[in-house]
CSV table of N, CA and C in Angstrom, one decimal:
chain,number,residue,atom,x,y,z
A,1,MET,N,-45.9,-67.0,-10.7
A,1,MET,CA,-44.6,-67.2,-10.3
A,1,MET,C,-43.6,-66.3,-11.0
A,2,PHE,N,-43.8,-66.1,-12.3
A,2,PHE,CA,-42.9,-65.2,-13.0
A,2,PHE,C,-43.0,-63.7,-12.4
A,3,TYR,N,-44.2,-63.4,-12.1
A,3,TYR,CA,-44.5,-62.0,-11.6
A,3,TYR,C,-43.7,-61.8,-10.3
A,4,SER,N,-43.8,-62.8,-9.3
A,4,SER,CA,-43.1,-62.6,-8.1
A,4,SER,C,-41.6,-62.5,-8.2
A,5,SER,N,-41.0,-63.3,-9.1
A,5,SER,CA,-39.6,-63.3,-9.4
A,5,SER,C,-39.2,-61.9,-10.0
A,6,HIS,N,-40.0,-61.4,-10.9
A,6,HIS,CA,-39.7,-60.1,-11.6
A,6,HIS,C,-39.8,-59.0,-10.5
A,7,CYS,N,-40.8,-59.1,-9.7
A,7,CYS,CA,-41.0,-58.0,-8.7
A,7,CYS,C,-39.9,-58.0,-7.7
A,8,SER,N,-39.4,-59.1,-7.2
A,8,SER,CA,-38.3,-59.1,-6.3
A,8,SER,C,-37.0,-58.6,-6.9
A,9,SER,N,-36.8,-58.8,-8.2
A,9,SER,CA,-35.7,-58.3,-8.9
A,9,SER,C,-35.7,-56.8,-9.0
A,10,VAL,N,-36.9,-56.3,-9.3
A,10,VAL,CA,-37.1,-54.8,-9.3
A,10,VAL,C,-36.8,-54.2,-7.9
A,11,ILE,N,-37.3,-54.8,-6.9
A,11,ILE,CA,-37.1,-54.3,-5.6
A,11,ILE,C,-35.6,-54.4,-5.2
A,12,LYS,N,-34.9,-55.4,-5.6
A,12,LYS,CA,-33.4,-55.5,-5.3
A,12,LYS,C,-32.7,-54.3,-6.0
A,13,TRP,N,-33.0,-54.1,-7.3
A,13,TRP,CA,-32.3,-53.0,-8.1
A,13,TRP,C,-32.7,-51.7,-7.5
A,14,SER,N,-33.9,-51.5,-7.1
A,14,SER,CA,-34.3,-50.3,-6.5
A,14,SER,C,-33.6,-50.0,-5.2
A,15,SER,N,-33.4,-51.0,-4.4
A,15,SER,CA,-32.7,-50.9,-3.2
A,15,SER,C,-31.2,-50.5,-3.4
A,16,ILE,N,-30.6,-51.2,-4.4
A,16,ILE,CA,-29.2,-50.9,-4.7
A,16,ILE,C,-29.1,-49.5,-5.2
A,17,VAL,N,-30.0,-49.0,-6.0
A,17,VAL,CA,-29.9,-47.7,-6.6
A,17,VAL,C,-30.0,-46.7,-5.4
A,18,LYS,N,-31.0,-46.9,-4.5
A,18,LYS,CA,-31.2,-46.0,-3.4
A,18,LYS,C,-29.9,-46.0,-2.5
A,19,PHE,N,-29.4,-47.2,-2.2
A,19,PHE,CA,-28.2,-47.3,-1.4
A,19,PHE,C,-27.0,-46.5,-2.0
A,20,LEU,N,-26.8,-46.7,-3.3
A,20,LEU,CA,-25.7,-45.9,-4.0
A,20,LEU,C,-26.0,-44.4,-4.0
A,21,PHE,N,-27.2,-44.0,-4.1
A,21,PHE,CA,-27.5,-42.6,-4.1
A,21,PHE,C,-27.1,-42.0,-2.7
A,22,PHE,N,-27.5,-42.7,-1.7
A,22,PHE,CA,-27.2,-42.2,-0.3
A,22,PHE,C,-25.7,-42.2,0.0
A,23,VAL,N,-25.0,-43.2,-0.5
A,23,VAL,CA,-23.6,-43.3,-0.4
A,23,VAL,C,-22.9,-42.1,-1.0
A,24,VAL,N,-23.3,-41.8,-2.3
A,24,VAL,CA,-22.7,-40.7,-3.0
A,24,VAL,C,-23.1,-39.4,-2.3
A,25,LEU,N,-24.4,-39.3,-1.9
A,25,LEU,CA,-24.8,-38.1,-1.2
A,25,LEU,C,-24.1,-37.8,0.1
A,26,PHE,N,-23.9,-38.8,0.9
A,26,PHE,CA,-23.3,-38.5,2.2
A,26,PHE,C,-21.8,-38.6,2.2
A,27,LEU,N,-21.2,-39.2,1.2
A,27,LEU,CA,-19.7,-39.2,1.2
A,27,LEU,C,-19.1,-38.2,0.2
A,28,SER,N,-20.0,-37.4,-0.4
A,28,SER,CA,-19.4,-36.4,-1.3
A,28,SER,C,-18.8,-35.3,-0.5
A,29,PRO,N,-17.7,-34.7,-1.0
A,29,PRO,CA,-17.0,-33.7,-0.2
A,29,PRO,C,-17.7,-32.3,-0.3
A,30,SER,N,-18.9,-32.3,0.4
A,30,SER,CA,-19.6,-31.0,0.3
A,30,SER,C,-18.9,-29.9,1.0
A,31,ASP,N,-18.2,-30.1,2.1
A,31,ASP,CA,-17.4,-29.1,2.7
A,31,ASP,C,-16.3,-28.6,1.8
A,32,ALA,N,-15.7,-29.5,1.0
A,32,ALA,CA,-14.7,-29.0,0.1
A,32,ALA,C,-15.2,-28.2,-1.0
A,33,VAL,N,-16.4,-28.5,-1.5
A,33,VAL,CA,-17.1,-27.7,-2.5
A,33,VAL,C,-17.4,-26.3,-2.0
A,34,LEU,N,-17.9,-26.3,-0.7
A,34,LEU,CA,-18.2,-25.0,-0.1
A,34,LEU,C,-16.9,-24.2,0.1
A,35,GLY,N,-15.9,-24.9,0.5
A,35,GLY,CA,-14.6,-24.3,0.7
A,35,GLY,C,-14.0,-23.7,-0.6
A,36,ASP,N,-14.2,-24.4,-1.7
A,36,ASP,CA,-13.7,-23.9,-2.9
A,36,ASP,C,-14.4,-22.6,-3.3
A,37,SER,N,-15.7,-22.5,-2.9
A,37,SER,CA,-16.5,-21.3,-3.2
A,37,SER,C,-15.9,-20.2,-2.4
A,38,ASP,N,-15.5,-20.4,-1.1
A,38,ASP,CA,-14.9,-19.4,-0.3
A,38,ASP,C,-13.5,-19.0,-0.9
A,39,GLU,N,-12.7,-20.0,-1.3
A,39,GLU,CA,-11.4,-19.7,-1.9
A,39,GLU,C,-11.6,-18.9,-3.1
A,40,SER,N,-12.5,-19.2,-4.0
A,40,SER,CA,-12.8,-18.5,-5.2
A,40,SER,C,-13.2,-17.1,-5.0
A,41,ALA,N,-14.0,-16.9,-4.0
A,41,ALA,CA,-14.5,-15.5,-3.7
A,41,ALA,C,-13.3,-14.7,-3.2
A,42,LEU,N,-12.4,-15.3,-2.3
A,42,LEU,CA,-11.3,-14.6,-1.8
A,42,LEU,C,-10.3,-14.2,-3.0
A,43,LEU,N,-10.1,-15.1,-3.9
A,43,LEU,CA,-9.2,-14.9,-5.0
A,43,LEU,C,-9.8,-13.8,-5.9
A,44,ARG,N,-11.1,-13.8,-6.1
A,44,ARG,CA,-11.8,-12.7,-6.8
A,44,ARG,C,-11.6,-11.4,-6.1
A,45,LEU,N,-11.7,-11.4,-4.8
A,45,LEU,CA,-11.5,-10.2,-4.0
A,45,LEU,C,-10.1,-9.7,-4.2
A,46,LYS,N,-9.1,-10.5,-4.2
A,46,LYS,CA,-7.7,-10.2,-4.4
A,46,LYS,C,-7.5,-9.6,-5.8
A,47,ALA,N,-8.1,-10.2,-6.8
A,47,ALA,CA,-8.0,-9.8,-8.2
A,47,ALA,C,-8.7,-8.4,-8.4
A,48,SER,N,-9.6,-8.0,-7.6
A,48,SER,CA,-10.3,-6.8,-7.7
A,48,SER,C,-9.5,-5.6,-7.2
A,49,PHE,N,-8.4,-5.9,-6.5
A,49,PHE,CA,-7.5,-4.8,-6.0
A,49,PHE,C,-6.3,-4.7,-6.8
A,50,SER,N,-5.7,-3.5,-6.7
A,50,SER,CA,-4.3,-3.2,-7.2
A,50,SER,C,-3.6,-3.3,-5.8
A,51,ASP,N,-2.5,-4.2,-5.8
A,51,ASP,CA,-1.8,-4.5,-4.6
A,51,ASP,C,-0.3,-4.3,-4.8
A,52,PRO,N,0.1,-3.0,-5.0
A,52,PRO,CA,1.6,-2.8,-5.3
A,52,PRO,C,2.5,-3.2,-4.1
A,53,ALA,N,2.0,-3.2,-2.9
A,53,ALA,CA,2.8,-3.5,-1.7
A,53,ALA,C,2.8,-5.0,-1.4
A,54,SER,N,2.1,-5.8,-2.2
A,54,SER,CA,2.0,-7.3,-2.0
A,54,SER,C,1.4,-7.7,-0.7
A,55,VAL,N,0.5,-6.9,-0.2
A,55,VAL,CA,-0.2,-7.2,1.1
A,55,VAL,C,-0.8,-8.6,1.0
A,56,LEU,N,-1.4,-8.9,-0.1
A,56,LEU,CA,-2.1,-10.2,-0.3
A,56,LEU,C,-1.3,-11.3,-0.9
A,57,SER,N,0.0,-11.2,-0.7
A,57,SER,CA,0.9,-12.2,-1.4
A,57,SER,C,0.7,-13.6,-0.9
A,58,THR,N,0.2,-13.8,0.3
A,58,THR,CA,-0.1,-15.2,0.7
A,58,THR,C,-1.4,-15.8,0.1
A,59,TRP,N,-2.2,-14.9,-0.5
A,59,TRP,CA,-3.4,-15.4,-1.1
A,59,TRP,C,-3.2,-16.0,-2.4
A,60,THR,N,-2.8,-17.3,-2.4
A,60,THR,CA,-2.6,-18.0,-3.6
A,60,THR,C,-3.2,-19.4,-3.5
A,61,SER,N,-3.8,-19.9,-4.6
A,61,SER,CA,-4.5,-21.1,-4.6
A,61,SER,C,-3.4,-22.3,-4.4
A,62,ALA,N,-3.6,-23.1,-3.5
A,62,ALA,CA,-2.7,-24.3,-3.3
A,62,ALA,C,-3.4,-25.5,-3.6
A,63,ALA,N,-3.0,-26.2,-4.7
A,63,ALA,CA,-3.7,-27.4,-5.1
A,63,ALA,C,-3.5,-28.5,-4.1
A,64,GLY,N,-4.5,-29.3,-3.8
A,64,GLY,CA,-4.5,-30.4,-2.9
A,64,GLY,C,-4.8,-30.0,-1.5
A,65,THR,N,-5.1,-28.8,-1.2
A,65,THR,CA,-5.5,-28.4,0.2
A,65,THR,C,-6.9,-27.9,0.1
A,66,ASP,N,-7.7,-28.4,1.0
A,66,ASP,CA,-9.1,-28.1,1.0
A,66,ASP,C,-9.4,-26.7,1.7
A,67,SER,N,-8.6,-26.3,2.7
A,67,SER,CA,-8.8,-25.1,3.4
A,67,SER,C,-7.6,-24.3,3.6
A,68,GLY,N,-6.7,-24.3,2.6
A,68,GLY,CA,-5.4,-23.6,2.7
A,68,GLY,C,-5.7,-22.1,2.8
A,69,TYR,N,-6.8,-21.6,2.3
A,69,TYR,CA,-7.1,-20.2,2.4
A,69,TYR,C,-7.3,-19.7,3.8
A,70,CYS,N,-7.6,-20.6,4.7
A,70,CYS,CA,-7.8,-20.3,6.1
A,70,CYS,C,-6.5,-19.8,6.8
A,71,SER,N,-5.4,-20.1,6.2
A,71,SER,CA,-4.1,-19.6,6.7
A,71,SER,C,-3.6,-18.4,6.0
A,72,TRP,N,-4.4,-17.8,5.1
A,72,TRP,CA,-4.0,-16.6,4.4
A,72,TRP,C,-4.0,-15.5,5.3
A,73,SER,N,-3.1,-14.5,5.1
A,73,SER,CA,-3.0,-13.3,5.9
A,73,SER,C,-4.3,-12.6,6.0
A,74,GLY,N,-4.8,-12.3,7.1
A,74,GLY,CA,-6.1,-11.5,7.3
A,74,GLY,C,-7.3,-12.3,7.2
A,75,VAL,N,-7.3,-13.7,6.9
A,75,VAL,CA,-8.5,-14.5,6.8
A,75,VAL,C,-8.7,-15.3,8.0
A,76,LEU,N,-9.9,-15.3,8.5
A,76,LEU,CA,-10.2,-16.1,9.7
A,76,LEU,C,-11.4,-17.1,9.3
A,77,CYS,N,-11.2,-18.3,9.6
A,77,CYS,CA,-12.2,-19.3,9.3
A,77,CYS,C,-12.8,-20.0,10.6
A,78,ASN,N,-14.0,-20.5,10.5
A,78,ASN,CA,-14.6,-21.3,11.6
A,78,ASN,C,-14.2,-22.7,11.5
A,79,ALA,N,-14.7,-23.5,12.4
A,79,ALA,CA,-14.3,-25.0,12.5
A,79,ALA,C,-14.6,-25.7,11.2
A,80,ASN,N,-15.6,-25.2,10.4
A,80,ASN,CA,-16.0,-25.9,9.2
A,80,ASN,C,-15.2,-25.4,8.0
A,81,SER,N,-14.1,-24.6,8.2
A,81,SER,CA,-13.3,-24.0,7.2
A,81,SER,C,-14.1,-23.0,6.3
A,82,ARG,N,-15.0,-22.4,6.9
A,82,ARG,CA,-15.8,-21.3,6.2
A,82,ARG,C,-15.2,-20.0,6.6
A,83,VAL,N,-15.1,-19.0,5.7
A,83,VAL,CA,-14.5,-17.7,6.0
A,83,VAL,C,-15.5,-16.9,6.9
A,84,VAL,N,-15.1,-16.5,8.0
A,84,VAL,CA,-16.0,-15.7,8.9
A,84,VAL,C,-15.5,-14.2,9.0
A,85,ALA,N,-14.2,-14.0,8.7
A,85,ALA,CA,-13.7,-12.6,8.8
A,85,ALA,C,-12.5,-12.4,7.8
A,86,VAL,N,-12.5,-11.2,7.2
A,86,VAL,CA,-11.4,-10.8,6.4
A,86,VAL,C,-11.0,-9.4,7.0
A,87,ASN,N,-9.7,-9.3,7.4
A,87,ASN,CA,-9.2,-8.1,8.0
A,87,ASN,C,-7.8,-7.8,7.3
A,88,VAL,N,-7.8,-6.8,6.4
A,88,VAL,CA,-6.6,-6.4,5.7
A,88,VAL,C,-6.4,-5.0,6.0
A,89,THR,N,-5.5,-4.6,6.9
A,89,THR,CA,-5.2,-3.2,7.2
A,89,THR,C,-4.1,-2.7,6.3
A,90,GLY,N,-4.4,-1.6,5.7
A,90,GLY,CA,-3.4,-1.0,4.8
A,90,GLY,C,-2.4,-0.2,5.5
A,91,ASN,N,-1.4,0.3,4.8
A,91,ASN,CA,-0.3,1.0,5.4
A,91,ASN,C,-0.6,2.5,5.6
A,92,GLY,N,-1.8,2.9,5.3
A,92,GLY,CA,-2.3,4.3,5.5
A,92,GLY,C,-2.3,4.5,7.0
A,93,GLY,N,-2.2,3.5,7.8
A,93,GLY,CA,-2.2,3.6,9.3
A,93,GLY,C,-0.9,3.6,9.9
A,94,ASN,N,0.2,3.4,9.0
A,94,ASN,CA,1.6,3.4,9.6
A,94,ASN,C,2.0,4.8,9.9
A,95,ARG,N,2.9,4.8,10.9
A,95,ARG,CA,3.5,6.1,11.3
A,95,ARG,C,5.0,5.9,11.2
A,96,ARG,N,5.5,6.1,10.0
A,96,ARG,CA,7.0,5.9,9.8
A,96,ARG,C,7.6,7.3,9.8
A,97,ASN,N,8.9,7.3,10.3
A,97,ASN,CA,9.7,8.5,10.3
A,97,ASN,C,9.0,9.6,11.0
A,98,GLY,N,8.3,9.3,12.1
A,98,GLY,CA,7.7,10.3,12.9
A,98,GLY,C,6.5,11.1,12.3
A,99,THR,N,6.1,10.7,11.1
A,99,THR,CA,5.0,11.5,10.5
A,99,THR,C,3.7,11.0,11.1
A,100,SER,N,2.8,12.0,11.2
A,100,SER,CA,1.5,11.6,11.8
A,100,SER,C,0.6,11.0,10.7
A,101,HIS,N,-0.3,10.3,11.2
A,101,HIS,CA,-1.3,9.6,10.3
A,101,HIS,C,-2.1,10.6,9.5
A,102,PRO,N,-2.1,10.4,8.2
A,102,PRO,CA,-2.9,11.4,7.4
A,102,PRO,C,-4.4,11.4,7.7
A,103,CYS,N,-4.9,10.4,8.3
A,103,CYS,CA,-6.3,10.3,8.6
A,103,CYS,C,-6.5,10.3,10.1
A,104,LYS,N,-5.7,11.0,10.9
A,104,LYS,CA,-5.7,11.0,12.3
A,104,LYS,C,-7.1,11.3,12.8
A,105,GLY,N,-7.9,12.0,12.1
A,105,GLY,CA,-9.3,12.3,12.6
A,105,GLY,C,-10.3,11.4,11.9
A,106,PHE,N,-9.9,10.2,11.6
A,106,PHE,CA,-10.7,9.3,10.8
A,106,PHE,C,-12.1,9.0,11.4
A,107,SER,N,-12.2,9.2,12.7
A,107,SER,CA,-13.4,8.9,13.4
A,107,SER,C,-14.5,9.9,12.9
A,108,GLN,N,-14.2,11.0,12.4
A,108,GLN,CA,-15.2,11.9,11.9
A,108,GLN,C,-15.8,11.5,10.6
A,109,PHE,N,-15.3,10.5,9.9
A,109,PHE,CA,-15.8,10.1,8.7
A,109,PHE,C,-16.9,9.1,8.9
A,110,PRO,N,-18.0,9.2,8.2
A,110,PRO,CA,-19.2,8.3,8.5
A,110,PRO,C,-18.9,6.9,7.9
A,111,LEU,N,-19.5,5.9,8.5
A,111,LEU,CA,-19.5,4.6,8.0
A,111,LEU,C,-20.5,4.4,6.9
A,112,TYR,N,-20.2,3.6,5.9
A,112,TYR,CA,-21.1,3.4,4.8
A,112,TYR,C,-21.5,1.9,4.8
A,113,ARG,N,-22.8,1.7,4.9
A,113,ARG,CA,-23.4,0.3,4.8
A,113,ARG,C,-22.6,-0.7,5.5
A,114,PHE,N,-21.7,-1.4,4.9
A,114,PHE,CA,-21.1,-2.6,5.5
A,114,PHE,C,-19.8,-2.2,6.2
A,115,GLY,N,-19.8,-1.0,6.8
A,115,GLY,CA,-18.7,-0.7,7.6
A,115,GLY,C,-17.4,-0.2,6.9
A,116,VAL,N,-17.6,0.3,5.6
A,116,VAL,CA,-16.5,0.8,4.9
A,116,VAL,C,-16.4,2.3,5.1
A,117,ARG,N,-15.2,2.8,5.6
A,117,ARG,CA,-15.1,4.2,5.8
A,117,ARG,C,-14.7,4.9,4.5
A,118,ARG,N,-15.3,6.0,4.4
A,118,ARG,CA,-14.9,6.8,3.2
A,118,ARG,C,-13.4,7.2,3.3
A,119,THR,N,-12.8,7.1,2.2
A,119,THR,CA,-11.3,7.4,2.1
A,119,THR,C,-11.1,8.8,2.5
A,120,CYS,N,-10.1,9.0,3.4
A,120,CYS,CA,-9.8,10.4,3.8
A,120,CYS,C,-8.7,11.0,2.9
A,121,GLU,N,-8.6,12.2,2.8
A,121,GLU,CA,-7.6,12.9,1.9
A,121,GLU,C,-6.2,12.5,2.5
A,122,GLY,N,-5.3,12.2,1.6
A,122,GLY,CA,-4.0,11.9,1.9
A,122,GLY,C,-3.7,10.5,2.3
A,123,SER,N,-4.7,9.7,2.3
A,123,SER,CA,-4.5,8.3,2.6
A,123,SER,C,-3.7,7.6,1.6
A,124,LYS,N,-2.7,6.9,2.0
A,124,LYS,CA,-1.8,6.1,1.1
A,124,LYS,C,-2.0,4.6,1.5
A,125,GLY,N,-3.0,4.0,1.1
A,125,GLY,CA,-3.3,2.6,1.4
A,125,GLY,C,-2.4,1.7,0.6
A,126,SER,N,-2.5,0.4,1.1
A,126,SER,CA,-1.7,-0.6,0.4
A,126,SER,C,-2.5,-1.2,-0.7
A,127,LEU,N,-3.8,-1.2,-0.6
A,127,LEU,CA,-4.7,-1.8,-1.6
A,127,LEU,C,-5.5,-0.6,-2.2
A,128,PHE,N,-5.7,-0.7,-3.5
A,128,PHE,CA,-6.4,0.3,-4.3
A,128,PHE,C,-7.5,-0.4,-5.1
A,129,GLY,N,-8.7,0.2,-5.1
A,129,GLY,CA,-9.7,-0.4,-5.9
A,129,GLY,C,-11.1,0.2,-5.6
A,130,ASN,N,-12.1,-0.4,-6.2
A,130,ASN,CA,-13.4,0.1,-6.1
A,130,ASN,C,-14.3,-1.1,-5.5
A,131,VAL,N,-14.9,-0.8,-4.4
A,131,VAL,CA,-15.7,-1.8,-3.7
A,131,VAL,C,-17.1,-2.0,-4.3
A,132,SER,N,-17.5,-1.2,-5.3
A,132,SER,CA,-18.8,-1.4,-6.0
A,132,SER,C,-18.9,-2.7,-6.7
A,133,SER,N,-17.8,-3.3,-7.1
A,133,SER,CA,-17.8,-4.5,-7.8
A,133,SER,C,-17.7,-5.7,-6.9
A,134,PHE,N,-17.9,-5.6,-5.6
A,134,PHE,CA,-17.8,-6.7,-4.7
A,134,PHE,C,-19.0,-7.6,-4.6
A,135,ASN,N,-19.9,-7.6,-5.6
A,135,ASN,CA,-21.1,-8.4,-5.5
A,135,ASN,C,-20.8,-9.9,-5.2
A,136,PHE,N,-19.7,-10.4,-5.7
A,136,PHE,CA,-19.3,-11.8,-5.5
A,136,PHE,C,-19.0,-12.2,-4.0
A,137,ILE,N,-18.9,-11.2,-3.2
A,137,ILE,CA,-18.5,-11.4,-1.8
A,137,ILE,C,-19.7,-12.1,-1.1
A,138,SER,N,-20.9,-12.1,-1.6
A,138,SER,CA,-22.1,-12.7,-1.0
A,138,SER,C,-21.9,-14.2,-1.0
A,139,VAL,N,-21.0,-14.8,-1.8
A,139,VAL,CA,-20.7,-16.2,-1.8
A,139,VAL,C,-20.2,-16.6,-0.4
A,140,LEU,N,-19.5,-15.7,0.3
A,140,LEU,CA,-19.0,-16.0,1.6
A,140,LEU,C,-20.2,-15.9,2.6
A,141,THR,N,-21.0,-16.9,2.7
A,141,THR,CA,-22.2,-16.9,3.5
A,141,THR,C,-22.0,-16.8,5.0
A,142,GLU,N,-20.8,-17.2,5.4
A,142,GLU,CA,-20.5,-17.2,6.9
A,142,GLU,C,-19.7,-15.9,7.3
A,143,LEU,N,-19.4,-15.0,6.3
A,143,LEU,CA,-18.7,-13.8,6.5
A,143,LEU,C,-19.4,-12.9,7.5
A,144,ARG,N,-18.8,-12.5,8.6
A,144,ARG,CA,-19.4,-11.6,9.5
A,144,ARG,C,-18.6,-10.3,9.6
A,145,VAL,N,-17.3,-10.3,9.3
A,145,VAL,CA,-16.5,-9.1,9.4
A,145,VAL,C,-15.7,-8.9,8.1
A,146,LEU,N,-15.9,-7.8,7.5
A,146,LEU,CA,-15.0,-7.4,6.3
A,146,LEU,C,-14.4,-6.1,6.7
A,147,SER,N,-13.1,-6.1,7.1
A,147,SER,CA,-12.5,-4.9,7.6
A,147,SER,C,-11.3,-4.6,6.7
A,148,LEU,N,-11.3,-3.5,6.1
A,148,LEU,CA,-10.3,-3.1,5.1
A,148,LEU,C,-9.8,-1.7,5.4
A,149,PRO,N,-9.5,-1.4,6.7
A,149,PRO,CA,-9.1,0.0,7.0
A,149,PRO,C,-7.8,0.4,6.5
A,150,PHE,N,-7.7,1.8,6.3
A,150,PHE,CA,-6.5,2.4,5.8
A,150,PHE,C,-6.0,1.9,4.5
A,151,ASN,N,-6.9,1.6,3.6
A,151,ASN,CA,-6.6,1.3,2.2
A,151,ASN,C,-7.3,2.3,1.4
A,152,ALA,N,-6.8,2.5,0.2
A,152,ALA,CA,-7.4,3.5,-0.8
A,152,ALA,C,-8.5,2.9,-1.6
A,153,LEU,N,-9.6,2.7,-1.0
A,153,LEU,CA,-10.8,2.0,-1.6
A,153,LEU,C,-11.8,3.1,-1.9
A,154,GLU,N,-12.6,2.9,-2.9
A,154,GLU,CA,-13.6,3.8,-3.3
A,154,GLU,C,-14.9,3.1,-3.5
A,155,GLY,N,-16.0,3.8,-3.6
A,155,GLY,CA,-17.3,3.2,-4.0
A,155,GLY,C,-18.1,2.8,-2.8
A,156,GLU,N,-19.3,2.2,-3.1
A,156,GLU,CA,-20.2,1.7,-2.0
A,156,GLU,C,-20.6,0.3,-2.4
A,157,PHE,N,-20.9,-0.5,-1.3
A,157,PHE,CA,-21.5,-1.8,-1.5
A,157,PHE,C,-22.9,-1.6,-1.9
A,158,GLY,N,-23.5,-2.5,-2.7
A,158,GLY,CA,-24.9,-2.4,-3.1
A,158,GLY,C,-25.3,-3.5,-4.0
A,159,GLY,N,-26.5,-3.8,-4.1
A,159,GLY,CA,-27.1,-4.7,-5.0
A,159,GLY,C,-26.9,-6.2,-4.6
A,160,PHE,N,-26.6,-6.5,-3.4
A,160,PHE,CA,-26.5,-7.8,-2.9
A,160,PHE,C,-26.8,-7.9,-1.5
A,161,GLU,N,-27.2,-9.1,-1.0
A,161,GLU,CA,-27.6,-9.2,0.4
A,161,GLU,C,-26.7,-10.3,1.1
A,162,PHE,N,-26.6,-10.1,2.4
A,162,PHE,CA,-25.9,-11.1,3.2
A,162,PHE,C,-26.9,-12.0,3.9
A,163,GLY,N,-26.5,-13.2,4.2
A,163,GLY,CA,-27.4,-14.1,4.9
A,163,GLY,C,-27.4,-14.0,6.4
A,164,TRP,N,-27.6,-12.8,7.0
A,164,TRP,CA,-27.6,-12.7,8.4
A,164,TRP,C,-29.1,-12.6,8.8
């Protein structure tokens, strides 16, 4: 009799523990955690640039918002608030005061690995930096497009893989 009472007590506690485990597992904000990873990677991307023209001025962390980064300039997210594209065009492509684009023959420059064009002579981009240190960008597992044309960027991507 003692055995059956003890056994049913163990079963009850085991069931309660399992139930609580599944509640925590399924109600945890996993999307928010993933989103924080995307936001962190974008903020690291911003920090890796010199941005004297404040092109990335909208890229600021907003406390209390899970996917505020999806509204940042040049950032496109999917329905799950995951970053799928980053497109930041520099002012090296502007034609002000009738001047021609210093890289008007940019199509002659080869593409390197992830679609980064070699900087052409005379380019005056809005963002300055070296893409060789972009290994953290692999955190953006849904990223399909990284477009940074007409910026003064140097280096090559390498040493990391994308999940395509």
